GROMACS .gro file of C-alpha atoms in nm:
model
  426
    1VAL     CA    1  -0.073 -10.086  -3.915
    2LEU     CA    2  -0.193 -10.190  -3.553
    3GLN     CA    3   0.122 -10.393  -3.514
    4ALA     CA    4   0.380 -10.140  -3.663
    5MET     CA    5   0.223  -9.897  -3.424
    6GLY     CA    6   0.268 -10.127  -3.127
    7LEU     CA    7   0.635 -10.204  -3.242
    8PHE     CA    8   0.723  -9.837  -3.270
    9SER     CA    9   0.538  -9.714  -2.950
   10GLU     CA   10   0.702  -9.971  -2.757
   11GLY     CA   11   1.021  -9.900  -2.902
   12VAL     CA   12   0.988  -9.517  -2.770
   13ARG     CA   13   0.855  -9.600  -2.465
   14SER     CA   14   1.121  -9.837  -2.382
   15GLY     CA   15   1.369  -9.600  -2.483
   16ARG     CA   16   1.480  -9.840  -2.788
   17ILE     CA   17   1.424  -9.592  -3.039
   18ARG     CA   18   1.562  -9.257  -2.973
   19GLY     CA   19   1.634  -8.887  -3.065
   20CYS     CA   20   1.920  -8.799  -3.332
   21MET     CA   21   2.151  -8.707  -3.000
   22GLY     CA   22   2.087  -9.054  -2.873
   23ARG     CA   23   1.862  -8.965  -2.592
   24ALA     CA   24   1.543  -9.110  -2.520
   25PHE     CA   25   1.212  -8.915  -2.604
   26THR     CA   26   1.025  -8.742  -2.306
   27ASP     CA   27   0.771  -8.560  -2.494
   28VAL     CA   28   0.540  -8.642  -2.800
   29VAL     CA   29   0.354  -8.368  -2.981
   30SER     CA   30   0.075  -8.460  -3.232
   31ILE     CA   31  -0.012  -8.167  -3.448
   32GLY     CA   32  -0.362  -8.217  -3.651
   33ILE     CA   33  -0.649  -8.026  -3.632
   34GLY     CA   34  -1.032  -8.137  -3.620
   35GLY     CA   35  -1.081  -8.542  -3.577
   36SER     CA   36  -0.680  -8.587  -3.625
   37ASP     CA   37  -0.670  -8.361  -3.278
   38LEU     CA   38  -0.992  -8.411  -3.081
   39GLY     CA   39  -1.014  -8.767  -3.073
   40PRO     CA   40  -0.658  -8.840  -2.948
   41ALA     CA   41  -0.649  -8.529  -2.742
   42MET     CA   42  -0.975  -8.634  -2.567
   43ALA     CA   43  -0.853  -8.988  -2.514
   44VAL     CA   44  -0.528  -8.911  -2.373
   45ARG     CA   45  -0.649  -8.641  -2.146
   46ALA     CA   46  -0.920  -8.908  -2.022
   47LEU     CA   47  -0.672  -9.166  -1.965
   48ALA     CA   48  -0.437  -8.979  -1.738
   49PRO     CA   49  -0.421  -9.227  -1.512
   50TYR     CA   50  -0.330  -9.476  -1.713
   51HIS     CA   51  -0.006  -9.314  -1.864
   52ASP     CA   52   0.306  -9.453  -1.812
   53GLY     CA   53   0.468  -9.314  -2.133
   54PRO     CA   54   0.619  -9.015  -2.281
   55ARG     CA   55   0.449  -8.675  -2.216
   56CYS     CA   56   0.181  -8.624  -2.487
   57HIS     CA   57   0.091  -8.270  -2.620
   58PHE     CA   58  -0.125  -8.121  -2.866
   59VAL     CA   59  -0.117  -7.858  -3.104
   60ALA     CA   60  -0.413  -7.805  -3.367
   61ASN     CA   61  -0.444  -7.399  -3.386
   62VAL     CA   62  -0.283  -7.241  -3.654
   63ASP     CA   63  -0.242  -6.941  -3.429
   64GLY     CA   64   0.125  -6.945  -3.364
   65ALA     CA   65   0.101  -6.921  -2.997
   66ASP     CA   66  -0.035  -7.263  -2.970
   67LEU     CA   67   0.307  -7.430  -3.120
   68GLY     CA   68   0.495  -7.130  -2.980
   69ASP     CA   69   0.415  -7.161  -2.632
   70LEU     CA   70   0.478  -7.529  -2.631
   71LEU     CA   71   0.798  -7.534  -2.785
   72LEU     CA   72   0.959  -7.308  -2.505
   73ARG     CA   73   0.879  -7.558  -2.255
   74LEU     CA   74   1.032  -7.880  -2.478
   75ASP     CA   75   1.394  -7.986  -2.531
   76PRO     CA   76   1.424  -8.061  -2.947
   77GLU     CA   77   1.669  -8.366  -2.840
   78THR     CA   78   1.420  -8.551  -2.651
   79THR     CA   79   1.088  -8.427  -2.858
   80LEU     CA   80   0.893  -8.624  -3.097
   81PHE     CA   81   0.643  -8.489  -3.328
   82LEU     CA   82   0.331  -8.689  -3.500
   83VAL     CA   83   0.211  -8.481  -3.834
   84VAL     CA   84  -0.147  -8.622  -3.830
   85SER     CA   85  -0.336  -8.540  -4.164
   86LYS     CA   86  -0.510  -8.747  -4.381
   87THR     CA   87  -0.390  -8.574  -4.705
   88PHE     CA   88  -0.093  -8.420  -4.548
   89THR     CA   89  -0.219  -8.101  -4.721
   90THR     CA   90  -0.435  -7.952  -4.436
   91GLN     CA   91  -0.322  -7.578  -4.441
   92GLU     CA   92  -0.314  -7.555  -4.038
   93THR     CA   93  -0.155  -7.867  -3.996
   94MET     CA   94   0.105  -7.816  -4.272
   95THR     CA   95   0.188  -7.491  -4.115
   96ASN     CA   96   0.252  -7.593  -3.759
   97ALA     CA   97   0.445  -7.906  -3.902
   98CYS     CA   98   0.653  -7.677  -4.139
   99SER     CA   99   0.735  -7.460  -3.833
  100ALA     CA  100   0.802  -7.786  -3.590
  101ARG     CA  101   1.027  -7.894  -3.867
  102ALA     CA  102   1.229  -7.570  -3.860
  103TRP     CA  103   1.257  -7.561  -3.492
  104ILE     CA  104   1.419  -7.928  -3.515
  105VAL     CA  105   1.663  -7.835  -3.818
  106ASP     CA  106   1.761  -7.505  -3.650
  107VAL     CA  107   1.886  -7.678  -3.367
  108LEU     CA  108   1.993  -8.032  -3.492
  109GLY     CA  109   2.005  -8.030  -3.844
  110ALA     CA  110   1.829  -8.154  -4.153
  111ALA     CA  111   1.940  -8.508  -4.096
  112ALA     CA  112   1.745  -8.521  -3.771
  113LEU     CA  113   1.427  -8.523  -3.917
  114GLN     CA  114   1.357  -8.871  -3.998
  115ASP     CA  115   1.451  -8.956  -3.642
  116HIS     CA  116   1.192  -8.672  -3.479
  117PHE     CA  117   0.913  -8.706  -3.699
  118VAL     CA  118   0.650  -8.918  -3.795
  119ALA     CA  119   0.334  -8.918  -4.037
  120ILE     CA  120   0.011  -9.020  -3.998
  121SER     CA  121  -0.160  -9.027  -4.347
  122THR     CA  122  -0.253  -9.165  -4.636
  123ASN     CA  123  -0.049  -8.974  -4.834
  124ARG     CA  124   0.276  -9.149  -4.843
  125GLU     CA  125   0.457  -8.922  -5.108
  126LYS     CA  126   0.386  -8.586  -4.946
  127ALA     CA  127   0.494  -8.741  -4.642
  128ILE     CA  128   0.817  -8.854  -4.778
  129ASP     CA  129   0.864  -8.513  -4.983
  130PHE     CA  130   0.840  -8.359  -4.615
  131GLY     CA  131   1.116  -8.522  -4.535
  132LEU     CA  132   1.022  -8.807  -4.353
  133SER     CA  133   1.118  -9.193  -4.345
  134PRO     CA  134   0.893  -9.430  -4.530
  135GLU     CA  135   0.927  -9.649  -4.202
  136ARG     CA  136   0.799  -9.348  -3.997
  137ILE     CA  137   0.468  -9.307  -4.197
  138PHE     CA  138   0.151  -9.478  -4.055
  139GLY     CA  139  -0.143  -9.515  -4.285
  140PHE     CA  140  -0.510  -9.549  -4.253
  141TRP     CA  141  -0.807  -9.636  -4.482
  142ASP     CA  142  -0.889  -9.336  -4.669
  143TRP     CA  143  -1.248  -9.338  -4.635
  144VAL     CA  144  -1.204  -9.307  -4.298
  145GLY     CA  145  -1.312  -8.949  -4.161
  146GLY     CA  146  -1.107  -8.763  -3.928
  147ARG     CA  147  -1.388  -8.745  -3.631
  148TYR     CA  148  -1.420  -9.148  -3.671
  149SER     CA  149  -1.054  -9.199  -3.674
  150VAL     CA  150  -0.913  -9.217  -3.308
  151TRP     CA  151  -0.926  -9.623  -3.362
  152SER     CA  152  -0.681  -9.598  -3.635
  153ALA     CA  153  -0.302  -9.495  -3.679
  154VAL     CA  154  -0.472  -9.156  -3.600
  155GLY     CA  155  -0.464  -9.294  -3.227
  156LEU     CA  156  -0.085  -9.333  -3.210
  157SER     CA  157  -0.062  -9.102  -2.943
  158LEU     CA  158  -0.280  -9.225  -2.709
  159MET     CA  159  -0.103  -9.558  -2.738
  160MET     CA  160   0.252  -9.373  -2.662
  161ALA     CA  161   0.082  -9.241  -2.350
  162ILE     CA  162  -0.110  -9.577  -2.210
  163GLY     CA  163   0.074  -9.843  -2.390
  164GLU     CA  164  -0.032 -10.148  -2.639
  165ARG     CA  165  -0.201 -10.331  -2.389
  166SER     CA  166  -0.445 -10.058  -2.274
  167PHE     CA  167  -0.486  -9.916  -2.654
  168ALA     CA  168  -0.601 -10.297  -2.729
  169ALA     CA  169  -0.851 -10.262  -2.407
  170PHE     CA  170  -0.973  -9.937  -2.563
  171LEU     CA  171  -1.037 -10.087  -2.901
  172ALA     CA  172  -1.199 -10.400  -2.737
  173GLY     CA  173  -1.454 -10.134  -2.505
  174ALA     CA  174  -1.533 -10.004  -2.875
  175HIS     CA  175  -1.576 -10.354  -3.019
  176ALA     CA  176  -1.824 -10.469  -2.717
  177MET     CA  177  -2.040 -10.173  -2.813
  178ASP     CA  178  -2.014 -10.239  -3.194
  179ARG     CA  179  -2.169 -10.589  -3.098
  180HIS     CA  180  -2.422 -10.445  -2.866
  181PHE     CA  181  -2.539 -10.242  -3.151
  182VAL     CA  182  -2.554 -10.516  -3.404
  183GLU     CA  183  -2.691 -10.780  -3.196
  184ALA     CA  184  -2.931 -10.618  -2.931
  185PRO     CA  185  -3.299 -10.611  -3.002
  186LEU     CA  186  -3.385 -10.279  -3.063
  187HIS     CA  187  -3.597 -10.181  -2.740
  188GLU     CA  188  -3.270 -10.267  -2.561
  189ASN     CA  189  -3.005 -10.124  -2.786
  190MET     CA  190  -2.876  -9.822  -2.649
  191PRO     CA  191  -2.743  -9.641  -2.947
  192VAL     CA  192  -3.090  -9.678  -3.105
  193ILE     CA  193  -3.250  -9.583  -2.806
  194MET     CA  194  -3.051  -9.266  -2.745
  195ALA     CA  195  -3.076  -9.159  -3.130
  196LEU     CA  196  -3.457  -9.190  -3.113
  197ILE     CA  197  -3.488  -8.993  -2.797
  198GLY     CA  198  -3.269  -8.717  -2.963
  199ILE     CA  199  -3.469  -8.710  -3.274
  200TRP     CA  200  -3.799  -8.670  -3.083
  201TYR     CA  201  -3.649  -8.403  -2.905
  202ARG     CA  202  -3.506  -8.209  -3.215
  203SER     CA  203  -3.736  -8.294  -3.461
  204PHE     CA  204  -4.084  -8.308  -3.321
  205LEU     CA  205  -4.036  -8.106  -2.989
  206ASN     CA  206  -3.800  -7.873  -3.158
  207TYR     CA  207  -3.548  -7.854  -2.901
  208PRO     CA  208  -3.257  -7.698  -3.065
  209ALA     CA  209  -2.978  -7.781  -2.860
  210TYR     CA  210  -2.817  -8.070  -2.639
  211ALA     CA  211  -2.607  -8.083  -2.329
  212VAL     CA  212  -2.320  -8.315  -2.278
  213LEU     CA  213  -2.221  -8.312  -1.903
  214PRO     CA  214  -1.961  -8.541  -1.790
  215TYR     CA  215  -1.878  -8.520  -1.397
  216ASP     CA  216  -1.535  -8.615  -1.481
  217GLN     CA  217  -1.264  -8.335  -1.514
  218ARG     CA  218  -1.071  -8.600  -1.716
  219LEU     CA  219  -1.370  -8.598  -1.963
  220ALA     CA  220  -1.344  -8.225  -2.003
  221ARG     CA  221  -1.256  -8.231  -2.369
  222PHE     CA  222  -1.546  -8.493  -2.438
  223PRO     CA  223  -1.847  -8.246  -2.507
  224ALA     CA  224  -1.618  -8.091  -2.806
  225TYR     CA  225  -1.527  -8.391  -2.931
  226LEU     CA  226  -1.912  -8.504  -2.950
  227GLN     CA  227  -1.979  -8.123  -3.101
  228GLN     CA  228  -1.774  -8.233  -3.391
  229LEU     CA  229  -1.868  -8.578  -3.408
  230ASP     CA  230  -2.252  -8.478  -3.417
  231MET     CA  231  -2.266  -8.158  -3.566
  232GLU     CA  232  -2.016  -8.221  -3.850
  233SER     CA  233  -2.166  -8.583  -3.947
  234ASN     CA  234  -2.526  -8.460  -3.916
  235GLY     CA  235  -2.527  -8.093  -3.993
  236LYS     CA  236  -2.691  -8.083  -4.331
  237SER     CA  237  -2.973  -7.949  -4.520
  238VAL     CA  238  -3.013  -8.214  -4.803
  239ASP     CA  239  -3.075  -8.560  -4.780
  240SER     CA  240  -2.894  -8.876  -4.924
  241ALA     CA  241  -3.037  -8.787  -5.296
  242GLY     CA  242  -2.953  -8.433  -5.297
  243ALA     CA  243  -3.331  -8.302  -5.216
  244THR     CA  244  -3.345  -8.013  -4.940
  245VAL     CA  245  -3.502  -8.123  -4.602
  246SER     CA  246  -3.776  -7.985  -4.427
  247TYR     CA  247  -3.665  -8.098  -4.071
  248PRO     CA  248  -3.360  -7.982  -3.863
  249THR     CA  249  -3.102  -8.282  -3.889
  250GLY     CA  250  -2.929  -8.188  -3.595
  251PRO     CA  251  -2.868  -8.032  -3.245
  252ILE     CA  252  -2.650  -7.745  -3.124
  253VAL     CA  253  -2.417  -7.959  -2.887
  254PHE     CA  254  -2.219  -7.801  -2.609
  255GLY     CA  255  -2.122  -7.892  -2.251
  256GLU     CA  256  -1.853  -7.859  -1.982
  257ALA     CA  257  -1.710  -8.088  -1.740
  258GLY     CA  258  -1.881  -8.136  -1.378
  259THR     CA  259  -1.953  -7.823  -1.128
  260ASN     CA  260  -1.762  -7.596  -1.389
  261GLY     CA  261  -2.071  -7.589  -1.601
  262GLN     CA  262  -2.341  -7.575  -1.308
  263HIS     CA  263  -2.168  -7.207  -1.247
  264ALA     CA  264  -2.187  -7.106  -1.602
  265PHE     CA  265  -2.474  -7.216  -1.831
  266TYR     CA  266  -2.664  -7.428  -1.609
  267GLN     CA  267  -2.902  -7.102  -1.497
  268LEU     CA  268  -3.056  -7.123  -1.896
  269ILE     CA  269  -3.103  -7.503  -1.854
  270HIS     CA  270  -3.307  -7.490  -1.563
  271GLN     CA  271  -3.520  -7.159  -1.619
  272GLY     CA  272  -3.439  -7.041  -1.943
  273ASN     CA  273  -3.741  -7.071  -2.202
  274THR     CA  274  -3.534  -7.298  -2.419
  275ILE     CA  275  -3.583  -7.686  -2.314
  276ILE     CA  276  -3.176  -7.815  -2.364
  277PRO     CA  277  -3.192  -8.203  -2.312
  278CYS     CA  278  -2.877  -8.318  -2.136
  279ASP     CA  279  -2.661  -8.647  -2.103
  280PHE     CA  280  -2.525  -8.688  -1.761
  281LEU     CA  281  -2.203  -8.930  -1.762
  282LEU     CA  282  -2.091  -9.028  -1.406
  283ALA     CA  283  -1.833  -9.298  -1.295
  284ALA     CA  284  -1.923  -9.482  -0.966
  285ASN     CA  285  -1.587  -9.512  -0.875
  286PRO     CA  286  -1.307  -9.224  -0.935
  287THR     CA  287  -0.965  -9.273  -1.069
  288HIS     CA  288  -0.785  -9.048  -0.830
  289ALA     CA  289  -0.715  -9.088  -0.469
  290SER     CA  290  -0.969  -8.845  -0.316
  291ASP     CA  291  -1.313  -9.037  -0.246
  292ALA     CA  292  -1.445  -8.758  -0.056
  293HIS     CA  293  -1.415  -8.526  -0.337
  294HIS     CA  294  -1.603  -8.801  -0.564
  295LEU     CA  295  -1.856  -8.820  -0.310
  296VAL     CA  296  -1.937  -8.439  -0.355
  297LEU     CA  297  -1.894  -8.448  -0.720
  298SER     CA  298  -2.156  -8.728  -0.743
  299ALA     CA  299  -2.390  -8.576  -0.520
  300ASN     CA  300  -2.406  -8.295  -0.754
  301CYS     CA  301  -2.475  -8.458  -1.054
  302PHE     CA  302  -2.755  -8.645  -0.919
  303ALA     CA  303  -2.911  -8.338  -0.747
  304GLN     CA  304  -2.870  -8.137  -1.120
  305ALA     CA  305  -3.065  -8.424  -1.266
  306GLU     CA  306  -3.303  -8.440  -0.990
  307ALA     CA  307  -3.373  -8.077  -1.001
  308LEU     CA  308  -3.418  -8.051  -1.387
  309MET     CA  309  -3.671  -8.355  -1.365
  310ARG     CA  310  -3.893  -8.218  -1.068
  311GLY     CA  311  -3.840  -7.860  -1.076
  312LYS     CA  312  -3.986  -7.647  -0.773
  313THR     CA  313  -4.335  -7.522  -0.731
  314GLU     CA  314  -4.497  -7.197  -0.602
  315ALA     CA  315  -4.597  -7.378  -0.323
  316GLU     CA  316  -4.296  -7.509  -0.229
  317VAL     CA  317  -4.085  -7.170  -0.258
  318ARG     CA  318  -4.339  -6.984  -0.064
  319THR     CA  319  -4.323  -7.270   0.217
  320GLU     CA  320  -3.962  -7.225   0.175
  321LEU     CA  321  -3.929  -6.864   0.222
  322ALA     CA  322  -4.213  -6.847   0.496
  323ALA     CA  323  -4.004  -7.094   0.686
  324ARG     CA  324  -3.707  -6.840   0.699
  325GLY     CA  325  -3.926  -6.563   0.799
  326GLY     CA  326  -3.919  -6.325   0.542
  327ALA     CA  327  -4.185  -6.085   0.501
  328SER     CA  328  -4.520  -6.157   0.280
  329GLU     CA  329  -4.424  -5.857   0.021
  330THR     CA  330  -4.091  -6.000  -0.003
  331ILE     CA  331  -4.210  -6.343  -0.042
  332GLU     CA  332  -4.461  -6.269  -0.338
  333ARG     CA  333  -4.192  -6.060  -0.502
  334LEU     CA  334  -3.946  -6.354  -0.512
  335VAL     CA  335  -4.148  -6.666  -0.602
  336PRO     CA  336  -4.151  -6.594  -0.957
  337HIS     CA  337  -3.778  -6.567  -0.975
  338ARG     CA  338  -3.735  -6.925  -0.766
  339VAL     CA  339  -3.976  -7.112  -0.953
  340PHE     CA  340  -3.844  -7.418  -1.174
  341GLY     CA  341  -4.080  -7.544  -1.440
  342GLY     CA  342  -3.919  -7.885  -1.416
  343ASN     CA  343  -4.002  -8.172  -1.637
  344ARG     CA  344  -3.676  -8.113  -1.855
  345PRO     CA  345  -3.547  -8.408  -1.983
  346SER     CA  346  -3.196  -8.579  -1.912
  347ASN     CA  347  -3.022  -8.901  -1.920
  348MET     CA  348  -2.774  -9.081  -1.682
  349LEU     CA  349  -2.483  -9.257  -1.827
  350LEU     CA  350  -2.378  -9.433  -1.509
  351TYR     CA  351  -2.081  -9.686  -1.522
  352ARG     CA  352  -1.824  -9.805  -1.277
  353GLN     CA  353  -1.509  -9.647  -1.358
  354LEU     CA  354  -1.345  -9.469  -1.664
  355ASP     CA  355  -1.094  -9.682  -1.771
  356PRO     CA  356  -0.944  -9.786  -2.157
  357ALA     CA  357  -1.243 -10.044  -2.223
  358MET     CA  358  -1.520  -9.799  -2.088
  359LEU     CA  359  -1.406  -9.505  -2.248
  360GLY     CA  360  -1.381  -9.728  -2.569
  361ARG     CA  361  -1.754  -9.817  -2.517
  362LEU     CA  362  -1.841  -9.467  -2.449
  363ILE     CA  363  -1.683  -9.294  -2.767
  364ALA     CA  364  -1.878  -9.601  -3.007
  365LEU     CA  365  -2.187  -9.551  -2.835
  366TYR     CA  366  -2.202  -9.198  -2.960
  367GLU     CA  367  -2.083  -9.289  -3.315
  368HIS     CA  368  -2.338  -9.536  -3.353
  369LYS     CA  369  -2.587  -9.296  -3.205
  370ILE     CA  370  -2.502  -9.014  -3.462
  371PHE     CA  371  -2.525  -9.289  -3.736
  372VAL     CA  372  -2.856  -9.399  -3.660
  373GLN     CA  373  -2.982  -9.052  -3.635
  374GLY     CA  374  -2.832  -8.992  -4.002
  375VAL     CA  375  -2.989  -9.307  -4.139
  376VAL     CA  376  -3.313  -9.177  -3.998
  377PHE     CA  377  -3.284  -8.805  -4.119
  378ASP     CA  378  -3.152  -8.979  -4.466
  379VAL     CA  379  -2.869  -8.747  -4.474
  380ASN     CA  380  -2.485  -8.837  -4.534
  381SER     CA  381  -2.318  -8.855  -4.216
  382PHE     CA  382  -1.998  -8.900  -4.358
  383ASP     CA  383  -1.902  -8.573  -4.574
  384GLN     CA  384  -1.869  -8.208  -4.480
  385TRP     CA  385  -1.863  -7.998  -4.742
  386GLY     CA  386  -1.934  -7.686  -4.521
  387VAL     CA  387  -1.581  -7.736  -4.381
  388GLU     CA  388  -1.439  -7.748  -4.715
  389LEU     CA  389  -1.559  -7.390  -4.840
  390GLY     CA  390  -1.387  -7.204  -4.548
  391LYS     CA  391  -1.072  -7.372  -4.647
  392GLU     CA  392  -1.123  -7.309  -5.049
  393LEU     CA  393  -1.159  -6.921  -4.920
  394ALA     CA  394  -0.900  -6.921  -4.693
  395THR     CA  395  -0.654  -7.042  -4.951
  396LEU     CA  396  -0.761  -6.775  -5.216
  397LEU     CA  397  -0.731  -6.499  -4.933
  398LEU     CA  398  -0.390  -6.608  -4.815
  399PRO     CA  399  -0.186  -6.408  -5.116
  400MET     CA  400  -0.429  -6.141  -5.065
  401LEU     CA  401  -0.248  -6.080  -4.721
  402VAL     CA  402   0.086  -6.201  -4.784
  403ASP     CA  403   0.142  -5.977  -5.091
  404ARG     CA  404  -0.147  -5.711  -5.071
  405GLN     CA  405  -0.289  -5.836  -5.395
  406GLN     CA  406  -0.577  -5.642  -5.526
  407LEU     CA  407  -0.906  -5.744  -5.410
  408THR     CA  408  -1.094  -5.706  -5.727
  409GLU     CA  409  -1.287  -6.041  -5.719
  410LYS     CA  410  -1.380  -6.002  -5.336
  411ASP     CA  411  -1.713  -5.849  -5.201
  412ALA     CA  412  -1.734  -5.505  -5.056
  413SER     CA  413  -1.740  -5.664  -4.694
  414THR     CA  414  -1.435  -5.888  -4.735
  415SER     CA  415  -1.233  -5.633  -4.934
  416GLY     CA  416  -1.306  -5.365  -4.653
  417LEU     CA  417  -1.187  -5.556  -4.368
  418VAL     CA  418  -0.890  -5.688  -4.553
  419HIS     CA  419  -0.792  -5.319  -4.614
  420THR     CA  420  -0.850  -5.231  -4.242
  421TYR     CA  421  -0.656  -5.531  -4.163
  422HIS     CA  422  -0.338  -5.409  -4.375
  423ALA     CA  423  -0.407  -5.041  -4.230
  424MET     CA  424  -0.388  -5.169  -3.863
  425ARG     CA  425  -0.060  -5.379  -3.951
  426SER     CA  426   0.128  -5.053  -4.136
   0.00000   0.00000   0.00000
């Protein structure tokens, strides 16, 4: 599959593989959701300096605005769609894929489908029924969960953006972390150490949340990627044998890139009464031209880690305010508001530069960390039944919205919401 991906990707990038009107593809639209979207979307953005292929776009939300707003900017003759769905039945993905297919057919005709659509799926039959050529279907093992799939054919959009060679470096970086995880002694093993620190914070100190703070704008989607990786893998209330667990099995994961977060939620991290451990991520060398910007960014990153660790005592606040010539009454009133408790934990992941190999290392580091935590918690990190329930209920509710069927089997709350919804649409 990897070889087939390389041949197809290089064919598109070189212009050898073209649209039905003979024009080279300038834009690739990846349609997926969850792990079929978060991984490649995050990686494509992270490795923007290495792009030398077609422009890559990502559509996930079933809200028609996500796809509709994008299509307004694209030319169907030069647009290639990747439909990324393990089963090729995911409701949100297939709804968007059908709309994209209609957009192509309306302009270029039904015969254009096989030139302008690619499937990344384990369900070849469904993809062929959709109208795709068997040669344009890229598979992967059916036991690979979406959130662990960016290394597979799901990463085709990334390969198209950065090329086969850089994609190989991405995989090699991940493999290097795989070897470290397998071979390093436990006291030097990064995934194990990070996992045990996280377990200590969550299960023993009862810290409910955990922040991922990349000081790199191109890693802006990394917190969302890790949010799914962690919370979908280990957000369980029963162990691997089905018995109810008596301990929390995962934190609430959130984050934001760089100084944006400082002006949003850092206030609570510094002075709130809930302690939130943090991971800071920083490259020593930027992948953009302005080193002056990077030095300011780096100073902010180190300063935040220092402030969380050291805090500021009452004595330091009083000395600082007195030096400004404040009245004693004003000083006493302000002191409680300007004291920082400190002793708030953080990790600093410092690396040379965010290149394809380093991104591979970072993703694999967190994958193995979460795996270790799942083993210690004794939960199955590779199922996600909580996701499935909402999908099942949505499938049952859809006919009630389309055909206004009777809601005889629904509870009063859901029935009331649907009736009000219909009233507002009439």
